[in-house]
């Protein structure tokens, strides 16, 4: 229980209903309304268990007129009776959620909590949570409803991460509910946050996050998808798969010369221009000068040494979250 201390200026202490420092620390912005129910030093309020204190703050914040009349029901009624009388529109499970809530509960947090309790998927996550806090509420609130699943939320610890997941889902599926649910089923199989974001990157597609800056030809194919890069890495026996982070960060692009065969890398220089990087044959063996000249001519023809497009901000953020 918070210590009941008097740290306010003497002028404030002269106002019986002004919240003291302990009440402000415990209830935040709801302290003013609570102080109108229980004057200083708010002894009855601090005698409550945490769930009753949170519920009392919400009820007092919504009330009008003489708040002193709320003291008796808030002190003596059961929590479910208080909810039925003063929060009749609250969804089922509110009392149980308040009992497992850890930390301060603001009015805005309360609105998010009740919204999630009324959501088919959100309430399932809250029911399975051993502990509910503000971070969980805001992460759940930011996630698309289709992704509010316990196994996914376990890898989404903050609202910032949830926002990034939501942006990725929007890029991958748009507003279509069925593809979102199918993606959620895939993401549920992830075993870590990095694994979840790598699955999300694959769902969006490298060809969307990092489209080839130079067009291909009948003899030159862009390696624009994860599957194409993995296949080329196996056939050429090289470390091409490890270059996916460079693709996502907009620092490199890769092509395969058909028939030769060879893998061509173009990279951004310090001025942001696309220039030819490495050109390697099977198992990183150097290719012939003739093929090198043909590749260079093609890239120059299509403006390889011109200002490249601005890197995709979402692709960079997803790459960082995926540990790349």
mmCIF file of C-alpha atoms in Angstrom:
data_model
loop_
_atom_site.group_PDB
_atom_site.id
_atom_site.type_symbol
_atom_site.label_atom_id
_atom_site.label_comp_id
_atom_site.label_asym_id
_atom_site.label_seq_id
_atom_site.Cartn_x
_atom_site.Cartn_y
_atom_site.Cartn_z
ATOM 1 C CA UNK A 1 0.000 0.000 0.000
ATOM 2 C CA UNK A 2 1.441 3.452 -0.870
ATOM 3 C CA UNK A 3 2.573 5.530 2.069
ATOM 4 C CA UNK A 4 0.183 8.348 3.001
ATOM 5 C CA UNK A 5 2.390 11.433 3.024
ATOM 6 C CA UNK A 6 1.721 15.146 2.972
ATOM 7 C CA UNK A 7 4.135 16.729 0.493
ATOM 8 C CA UNK A 8 1.778 19.293 -1.029
ATOM 9 C CA UNK A 9 2.166 23.005 -0.246
ATOM 10 C CA UNK A 10 0.330 24.246 2.840
ATOM 11 C CA UNK A 11 -2.221 26.077 0.667
ATOM 12 C CA UNK A 12 -3.102 22.822 -1.090
ATOM 13 C CA UNK A 13 -3.315 20.930 2.198
ATOM 14 C CA UNK A 14 -5.881 23.461 3.371
ATOM 15 C CA UNK A 15 -8.288 22.137 0.687
ATOM 16 C CA UNK A 16 -9.659 18.862 2.121
ATOM 17 C CA UNK A 17 -10.464 17.327 -1.256
ATOM 18 C CA UNK A 18 -7.137 18.150 -2.921
ATOM 19 C CA UNK A 19 -5.255 14.874 -3.591
ATOM 20 C CA UNK A 20 -2.051 14.369 -1.660
ATOM 21 C CA UNK A 21 1.185 13.155 -3.240
ATOM 22 C CA UNK A 22 0.509 9.498 -2.436
ATOM 23 C CA UNK A 23 -2.880 9.610 -4.125
ATOM 24 C CA UNK A 24 -1.463 11.273 -7.232
ATOM 25 C CA UNK A 25 1.266 8.625 -7.371
ATOM 26 C CA UNK A 26 -1.275 5.818 -7.043
ATOM 27 C CA UNK A 27 -4.114 7.083 -9.252
ATOM 28 C CA UNK A 28 -2.524 9.579 -11.622
ATOM 29 C CA UNK A 29 -5.057 11.831 -13.374
ATOM 30 C CA UNK A 30 -7.938 10.125 -11.557
ATOM 31 C CA UNK A 31 -6.668 11.393 -8.188
ATOM 32 C CA UNK A 32 -8.706 14.619 -8.311
ATOM 33 C CA UNK A 33 -12.009 12.746 -8.635
ATOM 34 C CA UNK A 34 -11.025 10.272 -5.912
ATOM 35 C CA UNK A 35 -10.150 13.157 -3.588
ATOM 36 C CA UNK A 36 -13.716 14.443 -3.952
ATOM 37 C CA UNK A 37 -15.010 11.100 -2.644
ATOM 38 C CA UNK A 38 -12.500 10.631 0.196
ATOM 39 C CA UNK A 39 -10.922 13.820 1.586
ATOM 40 C CA UNK A 40 -7.357 13.953 2.852
ATOM 41 C CA UNK A 41 -5.593 11.805 3.855
ATOM 42 C CA UNK A 42 -7.753 9.451 1.739
ATOM 43 C CA UNK A 43 -7.409 6.694 4.317
ATOM 44 C CA UNK A 44 -10.416 4.627 3.232
ATOM 45 C CA UNK A 45 -9.226 4.599 -0.384
ATOM 46 C CA UNK A 46 -5.752 3.335 0.532
ATOM 47 C CA UNK A 47 -7.299 0.529 2.588
ATOM 48 C CA UNK A 48 -8.808 -0.992 -0.578
ATOM 49 C CA UNK A 49 -7.211 -3.816 -2.549
ATOM 50 C CA UNK A 50 -5.732 -2.637 -5.899
ATOM 51 C CA UNK A 51 -8.708 -3.740 -8.029
ATOM 52 C CA UNK A 52 -11.183 -1.785 -5.886
ATOM 53 C CA UNK A 53 -8.942 1.301 -5.982
ATOM 54 C CA UNK A 54 -8.832 1.187 -9.786
ATOM 55 C CA UNK A 55 -12.582 0.681 -10.061
ATOM 56 C CA UNK A 56 -13.250 3.469 -7.555
ATOM 57 C CA UNK A 57 -11.127 5.849 -9.622
ATOM 58 C CA UNK A 58 -13.032 5.055 -12.810
ATOM 59 C CA UNK A 59 -16.446 5.393 -11.175
ATOM 60 C CA UNK A 60 -15.496 8.667 -9.481
ATOM 61 C CA UNK A 61 -14.098 10.050 -12.734
ATOM 62 C CA UNK A 62 -17.411 9.388 -14.528
ATOM 63 C CA UNK A 63 -19.644 10.698 -11.728
ATOM 64 C CA UNK A 64 -21.212 14.141 -11.360
ATOM 65 C CA UNK A 65 -22.598 16.151 -8.468
ATOM 66 C CA UNK A 66 -21.890 15.200 -4.852
ATOM 67 C CA UNK A 67 -19.189 12.542 -5.143
ATOM 68 C CA UNK A 68 -19.176 12.041 -1.376
ATOM 69 C CA UNK A 69 -22.308 9.923 -1.781
ATOM 70 C CA UNK A 70 -20.225 7.344 -3.646
ATOM 71 C CA UNK A 71 -18.110 6.516 -0.612
ATOM 72 C CA UNK A 72 -20.481 4.018 0.996
ATOM 73 C CA UNK A 73 -21.200 1.854 -2.106
ATOM 74 C CA UNK A 74 -17.576 1.958 -3.277
ATOM 75 C CA UNK A 75 -16.407 0.866 0.176
ATOM 76 C CA UNK A 76 -18.975 -1.851 0.919
ATOM 77 C CA UNK A 77 -20.475 -3.230 -2.291
ATOM 78 C CA UNK A 78 -18.934 -6.129 -4.202
ATOM 79 C CA UNK A 79 -16.962 -5.161 -7.276
ATOM 80 C CA UNK A 80 -19.481 -6.835 -9.567
ATOM 81 C CA UNK A 81 -22.333 -4.922 -7.969
ATOM 82 C CA UNK A 82 -20.436 -1.643 -8.404
ATOM 83 C CA UNK A 83 -19.862 -2.416 -12.089
ATOM 84 C CA UNK A 84 -23.535 -3.335 -12.601
ATOM 85 C CA UNK A 85 -24.717 -0.116 -10.946
ATOM 86 C CA UNK A 86 -22.228 2.459 -12.218
ATOM 87 C CA UNK A 87 -20.770 0.884 -15.387
ATOM 88 C CA UNK A 88 -23.762 -0.984 -16.829
ATOM 89 C CA UNK A 89 -22.344 -1.022 -20.358
ATOM 90 C CA UNK A 90 -19.044 -2.606 -19.308
ATOM 91 C CA UNK A 91 -18.286 -5.953 -20.996
ATOM 92 C CA UNK A 92 -18.132 -9.230 -19.093
ATOM 93 C CA UNK A 93 -14.828 -10.022 -17.421
ATOM 94 C CA UNK A 94 -14.026 -6.478 -16.282
ATOM 95 C CA UNK A 95 -13.718 -7.331 -12.588
ATOM 96 C CA UNK A 96 -11.465 -10.317 -13.281
ATOM 97 C CA UNK A 97 -9.277 -8.181 -15.548
ATOM 98 C CA UNK A 98 -8.953 -5.468 -12.899
ATOM 99 C CA UNK A 99 -7.866 -8.065 -10.346
ATOM 100 C CA UNK A 100 -5.015 -9.114 -12.642
ATOM 101 C CA UNK A 101 -4.094 -5.597 -13.706
ATOM 102 C CA UNK A 102 -0.678 -4.434 -12.512
ATOM 103 C CA UNK A 103 0.134 -0.717 -12.405
ATOM 104 C CA UNK A 104 -1.759 2.522 -12.893
ATOM 105 C CA UNK A 105 -4.987 2.522 -14.888
ATOM 106 C CA UNK A 106 -5.816 5.817 -16.571
ATOM 107 C CA UNK A 107 -9.177 6.657 -18.090
ATOM 108 C CA UNK A 108 -7.763 6.094 -21.583
ATOM 109 C CA UNK A 109 -6.304 2.754 -20.498
ATOM 110 C CA UNK A 110 -9.710 1.795 -19.095
ATOM 111 C CA UNK A 111 -11.367 2.572 -22.444
ATOM 112 C CA UNK A 112 -8.804 0.381 -24.225
ATOM 113 C CA UNK A 113 -9.319 -2.406 -21.687
ATOM 114 C CA UNK A 114 -13.105 -2.440 -22.103
ATOM 115 C CA UNK A 115 -12.748 -2.303 -25.882
ATOM 116 C CA UNK A 116 -10.482 -5.358 -25.839
ATOM 117 C CA UNK A 117 -12.810 -7.210 -23.478
ATOM 118 C CA UNK A 118 -15.584 -6.631 -26.004
ATOM 119 C CA UNK A 119 -13.412 -7.896 -28.874
ATOM 120 C CA UNK A 120 -13.718 -11.605 -29.733
ATOM 121 C CA UNK A 121 -9.958 -12.104 -30.131
ATOM 122 C CA UNK A 122 -8.762 -9.539 -27.598
ATOM 123 C CA UNK A 123 -10.724 -11.046 -24.726
ATOM 124 C CA UNK A 124 -9.159 -14.471 -25.379
ATOM 125 C CA UNK A 125 -5.666 -13.036 -24.944
ATOM 126 C CA UNK A 126 -6.629 -11.178 -21.769
ATOM 127 C CA UNK A 127 -8.238 -14.266 -20.274
ATOM 128 C CA UNK A 128 -5.055 -16.277 -20.815
ATOM 129 C CA UNK A 129 -2.749 -13.537 -19.492
ATOM 130 C CA UNK A 130 -1.504 -14.204 -15.968
ATOM 131 C CA UNK A 131 -0.750 -10.498 -15.646
ATOM 132 C CA UNK A 132 -2.290 -7.526 -17.426
ATOM 133 C CA UNK A 133 -0.460 -4.208 -17.654
ATOM 134 C CA UNK A 134 -0.481 -1.039 -19.746
ATOM 135 C CA UNK A 135 2.136 -2.410 -22.170
ATOM 136 C CA UNK A 136 -0.037 -5.438 -22.973
ATOM 137 C CA UNK A 137 -3.139 -3.271 -23.403
ATOM 138 C CA UNK A 138 -1.490 -0.892 -25.823
ATOM 139 C CA UNK A 139 0.230 -3.669 -27.793
ATOM 140 C CA UNK A 140 -3.076 -5.523 -28.204
ATOM 141 C CA UNK A 141 -4.871 -2.304 -29.100
ATOM 142 C CA UNK A 142 -2.400 -1.503 -31.901
ATOM 143 C CA UNK A 143 -2.464 -4.995 -33.432
ATOM 144 C CA UNK A 144 -5.019 -5.777 -36.147
ATOM 145 C CA UNK A 145 -7.893 -7.767 -34.574
ATOM 146 C CA UNK A 146 -6.984 -10.856 -36.618
ATOM 147 C CA UNK A 147 -3.512 -10.927 -34.989
ATOM 148 C CA UNK A 148 -4.729 -10.667 -31.404
ATOM 149 C CA UNK A 149 -3.636 -14.190 -30.577
ATOM 150 C CA UNK A 150 -1.734 -15.346 -27.509
ATOM 151 C CA UNK A 151 1.207 -16.865 -29.407
ATOM 152 C CA UNK A 152 1.653 -13.737 -31.530
ATOM 153 C CA UNK A 153 1.254 -11.286 -28.644
ATOM 154 C CA UNK A 154 3.982 -13.173 -26.761
ATOM 155 C CA UNK A 155 6.464 -11.775 -29.334
ATOM 156 C CA UNK A 156 4.981 -8.253 -29.388
ATOM 157 C CA UNK A 157 6.006 -6.634 -26.069
ATOM 158 C CA UNK A 158 5.284 -2.969 -26.826
ATOM 159 C CA UNK A 159 2.982 -0.694 -28.768
ATOM 160 C CA UNK A 160 5.939 0.289 -30.986
ATOM 161 C CA UNK A 161 6.501 -3.314 -32.054
ATOM 162 C CA UNK A 162 2.756 -3.800 -32.519
ATOM 163 C CA UNK A 163 2.640 -0.747 -34.797
ATOM 164 C CA UNK A 164 5.428 -2.216 -36.930
ATOM 165 C CA UNK A 165 3.607 -5.555 -37.177
ATOM 166 C CA UNK A 166 0.401 -3.729 -38.129
ATOM 167 C CA UNK A 167 2.203 -1.799 -40.883
ATOM 168 C CA UNK A 168 3.671 -5.030 -42.215
ATOM 169 C CA UNK A 169 0.300 -6.772 -42.198
ATOM 170 C CA UNK A 170 -1.268 -3.826 -44.022
ATOM 171 C CA UNK A 171 1.443 -3.998 -46.687
ATOM 172 C CA UNK A 172 1.039 -7.775 -47.049
ATOM 173 C CA UNK A 173 -2.752 -8.104 -46.954
ATOM 174 C CA UNK A 174 -4.347 -4.681 -47.201
ATOM 175 C CA UNK A 175 -7.731 -4.603 -45.481
ATOM 176 C CA UNK A 176 -8.766 -8.101 -46.570
ATOM 177 C CA UNK A 177 -9.851 -10.084 -43.535
ATOM 178 C CA UNK A 178 -9.333 -13.585 -44.936
ATOM 179 C CA UNK A 179 -5.648 -13.094 -45.971
ATOM 180 C CA UNK A 180 -5.024 -11.462 -42.581
ATOM 181 C CA UNK A 181 -6.375 -14.508 -40.770
ATOM 182 C CA UNK A 182 -4.297 -16.811 -42.936
ATOM 183 C CA UNK A 183 -1.194 -14.741 -42.195
ATOM 184 C CA UNK A 184 -2.012 -14.801 -38.465
ATOM 185 C CA UNK A 185 -2.109 -18.609 -38.571
ATOM 186 C CA UNK A 186 1.382 -18.604 -40.075
ATOM 187 C CA UNK A 187 2.765 -16.066 -37.619
ATOM 188 C CA UNK A 188 1.450 -18.134 -34.704
ATOM 189 C CA UNK A 189 4.103 -20.726 -35.566
ATOM 190 C CA UNK A 190 6.970 -18.296 -34.965
ATOM 191 C CA UNK A 191 9.210 -19.103 -32.015
ATOM 192 C CA UNK A 192 10.698 -15.654 -31.482
ATOM 193 C CA UNK A 193 10.126 -12.013 -32.318
ATOM 194 C CA UNK A 194 12.841 -12.169 -34.985
ATOM 195 C CA UNK A 195 11.232 -15.253 -36.487
ATOM 196 C CA UNK A 196 7.873 -13.505 -36.567
ATOM 197 C CA UNK A 197 9.293 -10.541 -38.486
ATOM 198 C CA UNK A 198 11.132 -12.788 -40.930
ATOM 199 C CA UNK A 199 7.855 -14.569 -41.667
ATOM 200 C CA UNK A 200 6.208 -11.184 -42.118
ATOM 201 C CA UNK A 201 8.923 -10.063 -44.538
ATOM 202 C CA UNK A 202 8.447 -13.259 -46.546
ATOM 203 C CA UNK A 203 4.666 -12.702 -46.593
ATOM 204 C CA UNK A 204 5.086 -9.172 -47.950
ATOM 205 C CA UNK A 205 7.731 -10.266 -50.422
ATOM 206 C CA UNK A 206 11.169 -8.846 -51.138
ATOM 207 C CA UNK A 207 9.896 -7.840 -54.566
ATOM 208 C CA UNK A 208 7.594 -5.341 -52.808
ATOM 209 C CA UNK A 209 9.943 -4.215 -50.054
ATOM 210 C CA UNK A 210 13.028 -3.970 -52.265
ATOM 211 C CA UNK A 211 12.043 -4.038 -55.966
ATOM 212 C CA UNK A 212 14.931 -4.435 -58.468
ATOM 213 C CA UNK A 213 16.232 -0.967 -59.427
ATOM 214 C CA UNK A 214 17.394 -2.077 -62.907
ATOM 215 C CA UNK A 215 15.128 -4.101 -65.283
ATOM 216 C CA UNK A 216 16.201 -7.585 -66.336
ATOM 217 C CA UNK A 217 16.461 -9.062 -69.848
ATOM 218 C CA UNK A 218 15.883 -12.404 -71.547
ATOM 219 C CA UNK A 219 19.396 -13.412 -70.427
ATOM 220 C CA UNK A 220 19.431 -11.532 -67.084
ATOM 221 C CA UNK A 221 16.909 -12.297 -64.315
ATOM 222 C CA UNK A 222 16.418 -10.215 -61.153
ATOM 223 C CA UNK A 223 16.620 -12.230 -57.931
ATOM 224 C CA UNK A 224 13.661 -10.494 -56.352
ATOM 225 C CA UNK A 225 12.165 -13.015 -53.929
ATOM 226 C CA UNK A 226 13.424 -15.013 -50.968
ATOM 227 C CA UNK A 227 12.786 -18.254 -52.879
ATOM 228 C CA UNK A 228 14.811 -17.046 -55.891
ATOM 229 C CA UNK A 229 17.716 -15.984 -53.674
ATOM 230 C CA UNK A 230 17.706 -19.271 -51.742
ATOM 231 C CA UNK A 231 17.628 -21.249 -54.980
ATOM 232 C CA UNK A 232 20.516 -19.254 -56.471
ATOM 233 C CA UNK A 233 22.547 -19.619 -53.268
ATOM 234 C CA UNK A 234 22.214 -23.426 -53.501
ATOM 235 C CA UNK A 235 23.029 -23.584 -57.207
ATOM 236 C CA UNK A 236 25.983 -21.214 -57.022
ATOM 237 C CA UNK A 237 27.218 -22.513 -53.661
ATOM 238 C CA UNK A 238 27.690 -19.036 -52.249
ATOM 239 C CA UNK A 239 26.524 -16.873 -49.341
ATOM 240 C CA UNK A 240 23.867 -15.006 -51.314
ATOM 241 C CA UNK A 241 21.151 -15.746 -48.730
ATOM 242 C CA UNK A 242 23.120 -13.719 -46.199
ATOM 243 C CA UNK A 243 22.741 -10.655 -48.428
ATOM 244 C CA UNK A 244 18.959 -10.393 -47.860
ATOM 245 C CA UNK A 245 19.475 -7.690 -45.174
ATOM 246 C CA UNK A 246 21.303 -5.540 -47.754
ATOM 247 C CA UNK A 247 18.326 -5.901 -50.092
ATOM 248 C CA UNK A 248 15.886 -4.850 -47.401
ATOM 249 C CA UNK A 249 18.004 -1.866 -46.419
ATOM 250 C CA UNK A 250 18.115 -0.694 -50.029
ATOM 251 C CA UNK A 251 21.900 -1.090 -50.231
ATOM 252 C CA UNK A 252 22.167 -3.848 -52.857
ATOM 253 C CA UNK A 253 20.295 -5.768 -55.556
ATOM 254 C CA UNK A 254 21.083 -9.090 -57.226
ATOM 255 C CA UNK A 255 20.655 -10.594 -60.697
ATOM 256 C CA UNK A 256 21.412 -13.924 -62.348
ATOM 257 C CA UNK A 257 23.003 -14.118 -65.782
ATOM 258 C CA UNK A 258 21.230 -17.080 -67.398
ATOM 259 C CA UNK A 259 23.250 -19.634 -69.276
ATOM 260 C CA UNK A 260 26.661 -18.276 -68.216
ATOM 261 C CA UNK A 261 25.918 -18.594 -65.306
ATOM 262 C CA UNK A 262 26.789 -15.800 -62.865
ATOM 263 C CA UNK A 263 25.352 -13.722 -60.009
ATOM 264 C CA UNK A 264 25.632 -9.954 -60.341
ATOM 265 C CA UNK A 265 25.524 -7.562 -57.417
ATOM 266 C CA UNK A 266 24.861 -3.857 -57.738
ATOM 267 C CA UNK A 267 25.322 -1.661 -54.681
ATOM 268 C CA UNK A 268 24.818 1.924 -53.622
ATOM 269 C CA UNK A 269 27.963 4.013 -53.339
ATOM 270 C CA UNK A 270 28.466 6.771 -50.774
ATOM 271 C CA UNK A 271 26.565 9.218 -53.007
ATOM 272 C CA UNK A 272 23.536 6.919 -53.220
ATOM 273 C CA UNK A 273 24.248 5.908 -56.825
ATOM 274 C CA UNK A 274 23.827 2.342 -58.098
ATOM 275 C CA UNK A 275 27.166 0.881 -59.209
ATOM 276 C CA UNK A 276 28.344 -2.618 -60.155
ATOM 277 C CA UNK A 277 29.595 -4.595 -57.178
ATOM 278 C CA UNK A 278 30.688 -8.225 -57.320
ATOM 279 C CA UNK A 279 30.125 -10.507 -60.326
ATOM 280 C CA UNK A 280 30.798 -14.144 -59.554
ATOM 281 C CA UNK A 281 30.284 -17.468 -61.272
ATOM 282 C CA UNK A 282 29.674 -20.898 -59.745
ATOM 283 C CA UNK A 283 31.160 -21.254 -56.227
ATOM 284 C CA UNK A 284 32.380 -17.639 -56.496
ATOM 285 C CA UNK A 285 34.703 -18.417 -59.421
ATOM 286 C CA UNK A 286 35.541 -15.348 -61.509
ATOM 287 C CA UNK A 287 33.691 -15.077 -64.839
ATOM 288 C CA UNK A 288 35.072 -14.303 -68.286
ATOM 289 C CA UNK A 289 35.869 -10.765 -69.370
ATOM 290 C CA UNK A 290 33.364 -11.049 -72.219
ATOM 291 C CA UNK A 291 30.449 -11.775 -69.894
ATOM 292 C CA UNK A 292 31.603 -9.028 -67.537
ATOM 293 C CA UNK A 293 31.559 -6.502 -70.426
ATOM 294 C CA UNK A 294 28.052 -7.613 -71.469
ATOM 295 C CA UNK A 295 26.704 -7.227 -67.939
ATOM 296 C CA UNK A 296 28.345 -3.838 -67.485
ATOM 297 C CA UNK A 297 26.925 -2.590 -70.796
ATOM 298 C CA UNK A 298 23.410 -3.677 -69.797
ATOM 299 C CA UNK A 299 23.602 -1.953 -66.436
ATOM 300 C CA UNK A 300 25.021 1.235 -67.928
ATOM 301 C CA UNK A 301 22.329 1.189 -70.636
ATOM 302 C CA UNK A 302 19.626 1.137 -67.980
ATOM 303 C CA UNK A 303 21.242 3.784 -65.821
ATOM 304 C CA UNK A 304 23.007 1.718 -63.184
ATOM 305 C CA UNK A 305 25.040 4.752 -62.305
ATOM 306 C CA UNK A 306 22.080 7.008 -61.622
ATOM 307 C CA UNK A 307 20.409 8.175 -58.432
ATOM 308 C CA UNK A 308 18.536 5.225 -56.956
ATOM 309 C CA UNK A 309 15.066 5.260 -55.456
ATOM 310 C CA UNK A 310 14.798 6.106 -51.787
ATOM 311 C CA UNK A 311 15.020 2.968 -49.586
ATOM 312 C CA UNK A 312 11.703 1.709 -48.200
ATOM 313 C CA UNK A 313 11.395 2.844 -44.561
ATOM 314 C CA UNK A 314 9.188 -0.105 -43.641
ATOM 315 C CA UNK A 315 11.668 -2.555 -45.170
ATOM 316 C CA UNK A 316 14.488 -1.084 -43.080
ATOM 317 C CA UNK A 317 12.431 -1.216 -39.881
ATOM 318 C CA UNK A 318 11.373 -4.823 -40.534
ATOM 319 C CA UNK A 319 14.979 -5.811 -41.254
ATOM 320 C CA UNK A 320 16.089 -4.373 -37.911
ATOM 321 C CA UNK A 321 13.268 -6.150 -36.060
ATOM 322 C CA UNK A 322 14.188 -9.408 -37.802
ATOM 323 C CA UNK A 323 17.744 -9.109 -36.498
ATOM 324 C CA UNK A 324 19.230 -8.317 -39.901
#
